[in-house]
Short mmCIF file of C-alpha atoms in Angstrom, two decimals:
data_model
loop_
_atom_site.label_atom_id
_atom_site.label_comp_id
_atom_site.label_asym_id
_atom_site.label_seq_id
_atom_site.Cartn_x
_atom_site.Cartn_y
_atom_site.Cartn_z
CA MET P 1 -91.49 68.74 -14.49
CA SER P 2 -89.12 69.77 -16.44
CA LYS P 3 -85.57 68.38 -15.13
CA LEU P 4 -87.81 65.05 -15.51
CA THR P 5 -87.80 64.93 -19.03
CA GLY P 6 -85.08 67.13 -19.66
CA TRP P 7 -83.04 63.98 -19.48
CA TRP P 8 -84.79 62.84 -22.37
CA ARG P 9 -85.72 66.22 -24.37
CA ASN P 10 -81.89 67.31 -24.09
CA ARG P 11 -81.13 64.46 -26.46
CA SER P 12 -80.36 64.63 -30.25
CA SER P 13 -83.08 61.93 -32.51
CA ALA P 14 -79.86 59.43 -32.45
CA ALA P 15 -79.32 59.10 -28.55
CA LYS P 16 -83.01 58.69 -27.83
CA VAL P 17 -83.68 56.05 -30.90
CA GLU P 18 -81.24 54.40 -28.90
CA LEU P 19 -81.97 54.70 -25.29
CA TYR P 20 -85.29 52.84 -26.61
CA THR P 21 -83.72 50.50 -28.48
CA ARG P 22 -81.30 49.25 -25.34
CA TRP P 23 -84.32 49.60 -22.98
CA SER P 24 -86.72 47.76 -25.22
CA LEU P 25 -84.03 44.57 -24.50
CA HIS P 26 -83.88 45.39 -21.97
CA PHE P 27 -87.32 44.65 -21.68
CA PHE P 28 -87.07 41.36 -23.85
CA MET P 29 -84.87 40.02 -20.66
CA LEU P 30 -87.48 41.19 -18.50
CA LEU P 31 -89.97 38.90 -20.22
CA GLU P 32 -88.14 35.88 -20.43
CA SER P 33 -87.11 36.41 -16.47
CA PHE P 34 -91.05 36.22 -15.57
CA ALA P 35 -91.68 33.41 -18.38
CA VAL P 36 -89.06 31.60 -16.91
CA LEU P 37 -90.39 31.29 -12.98
CA PHE P 38 -94.23 31.31 -14.89
CA GLY P 39 -92.94 27.80 -16.63
CA LEU P 40 -91.06 26.75 -13.33
CA ALA P 41 -94.87 27.57 -10.71
CA PRO P 42 -96.46 24.77 -12.02
CA GLU P 43 -93.60 21.91 -10.81
CA GLY P 44 -93.37 23.80 -7.27
CA PRO P 45 -90.11 23.95 -5.14
CA GLY P 46 -87.74 20.95 -5.90
CA ALA P 47 -84.51 19.00 -7.31
CA VAL P 48 -85.40 19.71 -10.73
CA ALA P 49 -86.88 23.23 -10.92
CA GLY P 50 -83.85 24.38 -8.03
CA ALA P 51 -80.73 22.74 -10.97
CA LEU P 52 -82.52 24.84 -13.56
CA LEU P 53 -83.15 27.48 -11.99
CA LEU P 54 -79.79 28.49 -11.38
CA PRO P 55 -78.55 28.05 -15.49
CA LEU P 56 -81.48 29.85 -16.36
CA CYS P 57 -80.77 32.77 -15.55
CA ALA P 58 -77.09 32.69 -15.65
CA GLN P 59 -78.52 32.76 -19.92
CA ILE P 60 -80.43 35.48 -19.54
CA ALA P 61 -78.19 37.63 -17.50
CA LEU P 62 -75.56 36.58 -20.85
CA SER P 63 -78.28 37.45 -22.90
CA GLY P 64 -78.57 41.19 -21.94
CA VAL P 65 -74.94 41.15 -21.81
CA VAL P 66 -74.35 40.01 -25.75
CA ALA P 67 -77.38 42.44 -26.71
CA SER P 68 -75.53 45.73 -25.30
CA ARG P 69 -72.35 44.89 -26.57
CA ALA P 70 -73.72 43.45 -30.03
CA LEU P 71 -75.26 47.25 -29.96
CA ASP P 72 -72.14 48.67 -29.00
CA TRP P 73 -70.24 46.54 -32.06
CA VAL P 74 -73.23 48.20 -34.38
CA LEU P 75 -72.33 51.86 -33.93
CA GLY P 76 -68.86 50.95 -33.68
CA ARG P 77 -67.62 51.16 -29.95
CA ARG P 78 -66.39 48.19 -29.26
CA GLU P 79 -65.15 44.66 -30.94
CA ARG P 80 -67.73 42.78 -32.43
CA PRO P 81 -68.79 39.87 -28.89
CA VAL P 82 -68.20 36.91 -30.69
CA ARG P 83 -67.26 35.03 -27.73
CA LEU P 84 -69.95 35.69 -26.06
CA ALA P 85 -71.79 34.62 -28.88
CA VAL P 86 -70.92 31.82 -29.05
CA ALA P 87 -71.58 30.95 -25.04
CA LEU P 88 -74.99 32.35 -25.03
CA ALA P 89 -75.45 29.35 -28.03
CA ALA P 90 -73.69 27.24 -26.34
CA LEU P 91 -75.06 27.40 -22.75
CA THR P 92 -79.11 27.71 -24.66
CA ALA P 93 -78.34 24.68 -26.21
CA SER P 94 -77.54 23.06 -23.57
CA LEU P 95 -80.37 24.26 -21.26
CA ALA P 96 -82.72 23.79 -23.90
CA VAL P 97 -81.62 19.72 -24.50
CA ALA P 98 -81.41 19.45 -20.89
CA VAL P 99 -84.99 20.71 -20.59
CA LEU P 100 -86.15 17.85 -23.03
CA VAL P 101 -85.05 15.38 -21.64
CA LEU P 102 -85.94 15.52 -18.34
CA ARG P 103 -89.39 15.83 -19.82
CA SER P 104 -88.58 12.30 -21.96
CA ALA P 105 -87.44 10.96 -18.67
CA GLY P 106 -90.62 12.01 -16.98
CA ALA P 107 -88.45 14.74 -14.06
CA LEU P 108 -90.67 17.30 -15.63
CA SER P 109 -94.29 16.01 -14.59
CA GLN P 110 -95.85 19.10 -16.01
CA ALA P 111 -97.16 18.83 -19.10
CA GLY P 112 -96.45 22.81 -20.43
CA VAL P 113 -92.82 23.26 -18.46
CA ALA P 114 -90.97 21.65 -20.86
CA PRO P 115 -92.53 23.97 -24.16
CA ALA P 116 -92.83 27.25 -21.76
CA LEU P 117 -88.81 26.58 -21.19
CA VAL P 118 -87.68 25.94 -24.15
CA VAL P 119 -89.43 28.01 -27.13
CA ASN P 120 -88.45 31.18 -23.70
CA THR P 121 -84.79 30.63 -23.48
CA VAL P 122 -84.15 29.73 -27.50
CA ALA P 123 -86.37 32.58 -28.92
CA PHE P 124 -84.78 35.81 -26.41
CA ALA P 125 -81.52 34.08 -26.78
CA SER P 126 -81.98 33.69 -30.51
CA GLY P 127 -82.79 37.50 -30.56
CA SER P 128 -80.11 38.73 -29.10
CA LEU P 129 -77.67 36.53 -31.43
CA THR P 130 -79.23 38.35 -34.47
CA LEU P 131 -77.89 41.68 -33.06
CA ALA P 132 -74.33 40.18 -33.52
CA LEU P 133 -74.85 39.10 -37.17
CA THR P 134 -73.65 40.72 -40.11
CA ARG P 135 -75.67 39.66 -42.84
CA VAL P 136 -79.13 39.94 -43.12
CA ARG P 137 -79.28 36.58 -44.87
CA HIS P 138 -78.46 35.09 -41.55
CA MET P 139 -80.27 36.77 -39.75
CA LEU P 140 -83.34 34.74 -41.82
CA CYS P 141 -81.73 31.15 -41.06
CA VAL P 142 -81.76 32.31 -37.45
CA ALA P 143 -85.65 31.34 -37.17
CA PRO P 144 -85.83 28.08 -39.16
CA ALA P 145 -82.02 26.76 -37.80
CA ALA P 146 -83.13 27.50 -34.25
CA GLY P 147 -87.20 25.46 -34.88
CA ALA P 148 -85.34 22.68 -36.79
CA ALA P 149 -82.94 21.81 -33.79
CA ALA P 150 -85.27 22.00 -31.49
CA ALA P 151 -87.75 19.15 -32.98
CA ALA P 152 -84.87 17.07 -34.36
CA VAL P 153 -84.03 17.48 -30.50
CA ALA P 154 -87.08 16.35 -28.82
CA LEU P 155 -87.72 13.61 -31.51
CA ALA P 156 -83.67 12.55 -30.52
CA VAL P 157 -84.55 11.93 -27.32
CA GLY P 158 -88.03 9.25 -27.49
CA HIS P 159 -90.39 12.49 -27.53
CA PRO P 160 -93.73 11.46 -30.11
CA VAL P 161 -93.92 13.22 -33.53
CA GLY P 162 -96.65 15.15 -33.43
CA GLU P 163 -94.69 16.60 -29.92
CA ALA P 164 -91.49 17.06 -31.31
CA ALA P 165 -93.25 18.96 -34.64
CA GLY P 166 -94.86 21.35 -31.81
CA TYR P 167 -92.19 22.47 -30.63
CA GLY P 168 -90.31 22.98 -33.88
CA ILE P 169 -92.98 25.76 -34.83
CA GLY P 170 -93.41 26.90 -31.21
CA VAL P 171 -89.33 27.61 -31.74
CA LEU P 172 -90.05 28.69 -35.04
CA LEU P 173 -92.68 31.15 -34.76
CA THR P 174 -91.11 33.01 -31.63
CA CYS P 175 -88.14 33.41 -32.39
CA GLY P 176 -88.98 34.45 -36.15
CA LEU P 177 -90.75 37.07 -34.31
CA LEU P 178 -87.86 38.32 -31.85
CA VAL P 179 -85.28 37.51 -34.74
CA LEU P 180 -87.44 40.81 -36.46
CA ALA P 181 -87.94 42.76 -34.46
CA CYS P 182 -83.76 42.84 -32.92
CA GLY P 183 -82.07 43.10 -36.27
CA PHE P 184 -84.78 45.69 -38.12
CA SER P 185 -84.17 47.51 -34.22
CA SER P 186 -80.23 47.22 -35.21
CA TRP P 187 -80.95 49.09 -38.97
CA LEU P 188 -83.51 52.03 -37.85
CA LEU P 189 -79.81 52.41 -35.07
CA LYS P 190 -77.59 52.62 -37.03
CA THR P 191 -79.16 54.46 -39.71
CA VAL P 192 -80.48 57.26 -37.38
CA TYR P 193 -76.83 57.38 -36.25
CA GLU P 194 -75.45 57.54 -40.33
CA LEU P 195 -77.89 60.40 -40.64
CA ASP P 196 -76.54 62.13 -37.92
CA ARG P 197 -73.59 62.00 -38.68
CA ALA P 198 -74.72 63.10 -42.67
CA ARG P 199 -76.21 66.23 -41.42
CA GLU P 200 -72.78 67.42 -39.02
CA LEU P 201 -71.24 66.27 -42.25
CA GLN P 202 -73.18 68.94 -44.28
CA ALA P 203 -72.74 71.69 -41.85
CA GLN P 204 -68.57 71.49 -42.11
CA LEU P 205 -68.72 71.00 -46.43
CA ALA P 206 -70.93 74.00 -46.46
CA VAL P 207 -68.14 75.63 -44.49
CA ALA P 208 -65.12 73.51 -46.03
CA GLN P 209 -67.33 75.06 -50.05
CA GLU P 210 -67.10 78.80 -48.38
CA ARG P 211 -63.39 78.96 -47.07
CA LEU P 212 -62.90 77.09 -50.68
CA ARG P 213 -64.36 80.30 -52.37
CA PHE P 214 -62.96 82.51 -50.73
CA GLY P 215 -59.95 81.38 -51.25
CA ARG P 216 -60.44 81.71 -54.75
CA ASP P 217 -61.21 84.85 -55.07
CA LEU P 218 -58.40 86.20 -52.77
CA HIS P 219 -56.28 84.15 -55.09
CA ASP P 220 -57.29 85.34 -58.04
CA VAL P 221 -57.60 89.32 -56.32
CA MET P 222 -53.97 88.89 -55.31
CA GLY P 223 -51.62 86.84 -57.90
CA ARG P 224 -51.74 88.59 -61.40
CA ASN P 225 -50.98 91.56 -59.53
CA LEU P 226 -48.19 90.31 -56.25
CA ALA P 227 -46.32 89.08 -60.22
CA VAL P 228 -46.56 92.74 -61.71
CA ILE P 229 -45.58 94.00 -58.24
CA ALA P 230 -42.60 91.18 -58.41
CA LEU P 231 -41.38 91.40 -61.79
CA LYS P 232 -41.49 95.45 -61.84
CA SER P 233 -39.42 95.08 -58.34
CA GLU P 234 -36.94 93.41 -60.43
CA LEU P 235 -36.41 95.73 -62.68
CA ALA P 236 -36.50 98.71 -60.91
CA VAL P 237 -33.63 97.64 -59.20
CA ARG P 238 -31.41 96.65 -62.32
CA LEU P 239 -32.30 99.99 -63.37
CA ALA P 240 -31.21 101.88 -59.74
CA ARG P 241 -28.22 99.30 -60.05
CA ARG P 242 -27.23 101.21 -64.06
CA GLU P 243 -28.17 105.10 -62.25
CA ARG P 244 -30.96 105.00 -64.93
CA PRO P 245 -33.59 107.40 -63.73
CA GLU P 246 -36.34 104.89 -65.33
CA ALA P 247 -36.30 103.29 -61.65
CA VAL P 248 -38.00 105.40 -59.83
CA ASP P 249 -41.03 104.99 -63.00
CA GLN P 250 -41.39 101.87 -62.70
CA MET P 251 -40.72 102.47 -57.94
CA ILE P 252 -43.89 104.25 -58.79
CA GLU P 253 -45.82 102.00 -60.49
CA VAL P 254 -44.93 98.54 -57.84
CA GLN P 255 -46.49 101.61 -55.39
CA ARG P 256 -49.78 101.84 -57.51
CA ILE P 257 -50.40 98.33 -58.00
CA ALA P 258 -49.89 97.58 -54.31
CA ALA P 259 -52.36 100.44 -53.82
CA GLU P 260 -54.57 98.50 -56.35
CA SER P 261 -53.89 95.22 -54.59
CA GLN P 262 -54.93 96.65 -50.89
CA ARG P 263 -58.27 98.30 -52.30
CA GLU P 264 -59.68 94.92 -54.22
CA VAL P 265 -58.30 93.08 -50.86
CA ARG P 266 -60.46 95.43 -48.71
CA GLU P 267 -63.56 94.96 -50.61
CA VAL P 268 -62.85 90.80 -51.21
CA VAL P 269 -63.13 91.03 -47.67
CA ARG P 270 -66.26 93.08 -47.22
CA GLY P 271 -68.05 91.37 -49.92
CA TYR P 272 -67.15 87.86 -47.43
CA ARG P 273 -67.82 89.73 -44.07
CA GLU P 274 -71.17 90.86 -45.58
CA ALA P 275 -74.63 89.39 -45.68
CA ASP P 276 -77.63 89.87 -47.88
CA LEU P 277 -80.65 89.50 -46.09
CA THR P 278 -82.38 88.00 -50.16
CA VAL P 279 -80.00 85.68 -49.87
CA GLU P 280 -79.99 84.56 -46.46
CA LEU P 281 -83.85 83.39 -46.27
CA GLU P 282 -83.35 81.62 -49.68
CA GLY P 283 -80.57 80.02 -48.44
CA ALA P 284 -81.68 78.94 -44.79
CA ARG P 285 -85.18 77.77 -46.78
CA GLY P 286 -82.53 76.24 -49.23
CA VAL P 287 -80.60 74.42 -46.46
CA LEU P 288 -83.19 73.13 -43.65
CA GLY P 289 -85.28 72.02 -46.11
CA ALA P 290 -82.60 69.87 -47.28
CA ALA P 291 -81.87 69.06 -43.53
CA GLY P 292 -85.68 67.62 -43.78
CA MET P 293 -87.41 70.17 -41.50
CA ASP P 294 -89.97 72.49 -42.54
CA CYS P 295 -88.62 75.97 -43.33
CA ARG P 296 -91.09 78.81 -43.90
CA VAL P 297 -90.12 82.55 -44.55
CA GLU P 298 -92.72 85.27 -43.95
CA VAL P 299 -91.47 88.81 -44.79
CA GLU P 300 -94.28 91.77 -43.99
CA ALA P 301 -91.83 94.83 -45.04
CA GLY P 302 -94.04 98.06 -45.92
CA GLY P 303 -91.36 100.00 -48.10
CA VAL P 304 -87.11 99.25 -48.38
CA LEU P 305 -83.79 98.50 -45.87
CA ARG P 306 -80.48 100.01 -45.61
CA PRO P 307 -78.02 98.31 -46.63
CA GLU P 308 -76.63 97.91 -43.59
CA VAL P 309 -78.90 96.67 -41.96
CA GLN P 310 -79.53 93.95 -44.33
CA SER P 311 -76.09 93.45 -43.79
CA ALA P 312 -77.09 93.05 -39.71
CA LEU P 313 -79.98 90.89 -40.70
CA GLY P 314 -78.36 88.54 -43.31
CA TRP P 315 -75.86 87.75 -40.58
CA VAL P 316 -78.50 86.77 -37.97
CA VAL P 317 -79.95 84.98 -40.45
CA ARG P 318 -77.08 82.86 -40.72
CA GLU P 319 -76.12 82.38 -37.79
CA ALA P 320 -79.54 81.35 -36.16
CA THR P 321 -79.88 78.85 -39.33
CA THR P 322 -76.45 76.86 -38.02
CA ASN P 323 -77.87 77.31 -34.75
CA VAL P 324 -81.02 75.35 -35.57
CA LEU P 325 -79.07 72.46 -37.81
CA ARG P 326 -75.77 71.74 -34.91
CA HIS P 327 -78.11 71.76 -31.77
CA GLY P 328 -81.57 69.89 -30.93
CA ASP P 329 -83.79 68.43 -33.21
CA ALA P 330 -85.57 70.21 -35.22
CA ARG P 331 -89.05 69.66 -37.22
CA SER P 332 -90.17 73.21 -38.25
CA CYS P 333 -88.92 76.64 -38.31
CA VAL P 334 -90.41 80.02 -38.80
CA ILE P 335 -88.63 82.80 -39.85
CA ARG P 336 -90.78 85.87 -39.94
CA LEU P 337 -89.40 89.90 -41.19
CA THR P 338 -92.05 92.36 -40.17
CA ALA P 339 -90.97 96.05 -41.74
CA PRO P 340 -94.39 98.26 -40.65
CA ASP P 341 -94.00 101.77 -42.41
CA GLY P 342 -92.61 104.15 -39.27
CA GLY P 343 -92.01 100.97 -37.10
CA ALA P 344 -89.06 99.06 -35.44
CA LEU P 345 -88.28 95.85 -37.59
CA THR P 346 -88.68 92.57 -36.03
CA LEU P 347 -86.35 89.35 -37.17
CA VAL P 348 -87.86 86.38 -35.36
CA VAL P 349 -86.45 83.15 -36.16
CA GLU P 350 -88.78 79.84 -33.94
CA ASN P 351 -88.07 76.28 -34.19
CA ASP P 352 -89.46 73.30 -32.35
CA GLY P 353 -86.97 70.28 -31.14
CA ALA P 354 -84.69 72.98 -28.63
CA PRO P 355 -83.21 71.42 -25.15
CA GLU P 356 -84.73 73.46 -22.62
CA VAL P 357 -80.95 73.03 -21.11
CA PRO P 358 -77.80 74.47 -23.39
CA ALA P 359 -75.84 71.08 -24.10
CA GLY P 360 -72.65 73.19 -24.30
CA PRO P 361 -71.14 77.35 -22.77
CA PRO P 362 -72.91 79.62 -24.81
CA GLY P 363 -70.50 80.31 -28.02
CA SER P 364 -69.25 83.97 -29.94
CA GLY P 365 -71.99 84.20 -32.52
CA LEU P 366 -75.06 85.56 -30.26
CA ALA P 367 -72.25 87.61 -28.89
CA GLY P 368 -71.34 89.29 -32.73
CA LEU P 369 -74.25 89.75 -33.36
CA ARG P 370 -75.59 91.64 -30.27
CA GLU P 371 -72.39 93.68 -31.43
CA ARG P 372 -73.33 94.75 -34.84
CA LEU P 373 -77.10 95.30 -34.22
CA ALA P 374 -75.83 97.36 -30.83
CA ALA P 375 -74.25 99.66 -33.80
CA LEU P 376 -78.06 100.12 -35.19
CA ASP P 377 -79.07 100.97 -32.20
CA GLY P 378 -80.89 97.42 -32.46
CA THR P 379 -81.01 94.80 -29.29
CA LEU P 380 -80.96 90.88 -29.63
CA GLU P 381 -83.21 87.91 -27.76
CA ALA P 382 -82.55 84.66 -27.84
CA GLY P 383 -83.87 81.30 -25.93
CA PRO P 384 -86.08 78.73 -25.16
CA VAL P 385 -90.15 80.28 -25.31
CA GLY P 386 -91.13 76.89 -23.65
CA GLY P 387 -92.87 73.65 -25.24
CA GLY P 388 -89.90 72.73 -26.44
CA ARG P 389 -89.07 75.84 -28.72
CA PHE P 390 -86.18 78.45 -29.26
CA ARG P 391 -86.66 81.64 -30.54
CA LEU P 392 -84.49 84.73 -31.71
CA LEU P 393 -85.76 87.90 -31.59
CA ALA P 394 -83.57 90.64 -32.98
CA ARG P 395 -85.16 94.30 -33.33
CA ILE P 396 -83.83 97.35 -34.84
CA PRO P 397 -86.12 100.65 -34.24
CA ASP P 398 -87.20 102.42 -37.41
CA GLY P 399 -85.12 100.07 -39.04
CA ARG P 400 -86.58 101.24 -42.88
CA LEU P 401 -84.95 103.44 -45.14
CA ARG P 402 -83.90 103.50 -48.95
CA GLY P 403 -81.47 100.74 -50.27
CA LEU P 404 -82.63 97.15 -51.61
CA GLU P 405 -85.80 95.60 -50.74
CA ALA P 406 -86.09 92.24 -48.85
CA ARG P 407 -88.03 89.25 -50.57
CA ALA P 408 -88.63 86.41 -50.30
#
């Protein structure tokens, strides 16, 4: 069963909406096919019904092609299908006029055949053409224009006023429903993909901001010291050329500043590499909440944690948060830290919306976490647990010693 449903679960939210929209449009084409067949059925086999069947089938196929190409255009994957849309409009108008003329001439003897063919062909074609329009006001004009045109043509070919009005109202109502459905589907699909891209950009911006912070801190530490080293080195060179003993003092000062700079750089890098568990828990709650997820943080710590334990678990929370944002389609996430007195410390990060089959090969993030935890005799387990949920479990034996207390 998992293999049968995996093709759906492994898709992103945007891909699911796109698949649903496309198959809905294909279903519309199937409905039109049945409507045409049942509409021609009362006429029975004959030259007129046979002559109409082939162009009607061509119109149905062209409607499906225009709808598919228009969706690709909405998503920015190909150019706008202008020529196909014009061809569909022309073919649909020609078929509607031909049916009305045949009905007026008595070639279509059954009373319900002509209205069914005209309403169905015009309405379903209007839905496909709506997807190829750029502005909402143009979409709103499709149904009234189609209804007015149907009524005008019916009057022009000799239909009574009441019958012509019936054609106009039927086309107006049916077209209005399909135009509304197709227009809303187009807007929804485009919005979902924009939200998906916005989430990716949010993750990229977070990485860029961290890089800028690190670059700023490194510049603040090294900028002044390097300038002083350059000036004192230049001064030492001049003094050495004059054989002045002060050159040695200047080089000693350069050596001292260089050693101090090295120490400061190590502190910056150490601060960048270390993660504070309290900060990471609050950051995970804020980031996942901003992404529209229900993030719940539960801490049951009976004491305080060593700094190295906090750092390792902080990295686990940071990597797990990144994976929740980038992979799957999570709506809820639970982060649970349990550190009882005299027992093993466990950190669980569990979320829903995870694909049962990974989209690609495993990255290096989990391997790095296992290395960090191994230094503390800890272990890391990660994988799906059923029901579309993914669980990451970190365990450190007796991880309760002196240090900073983790709060949430």
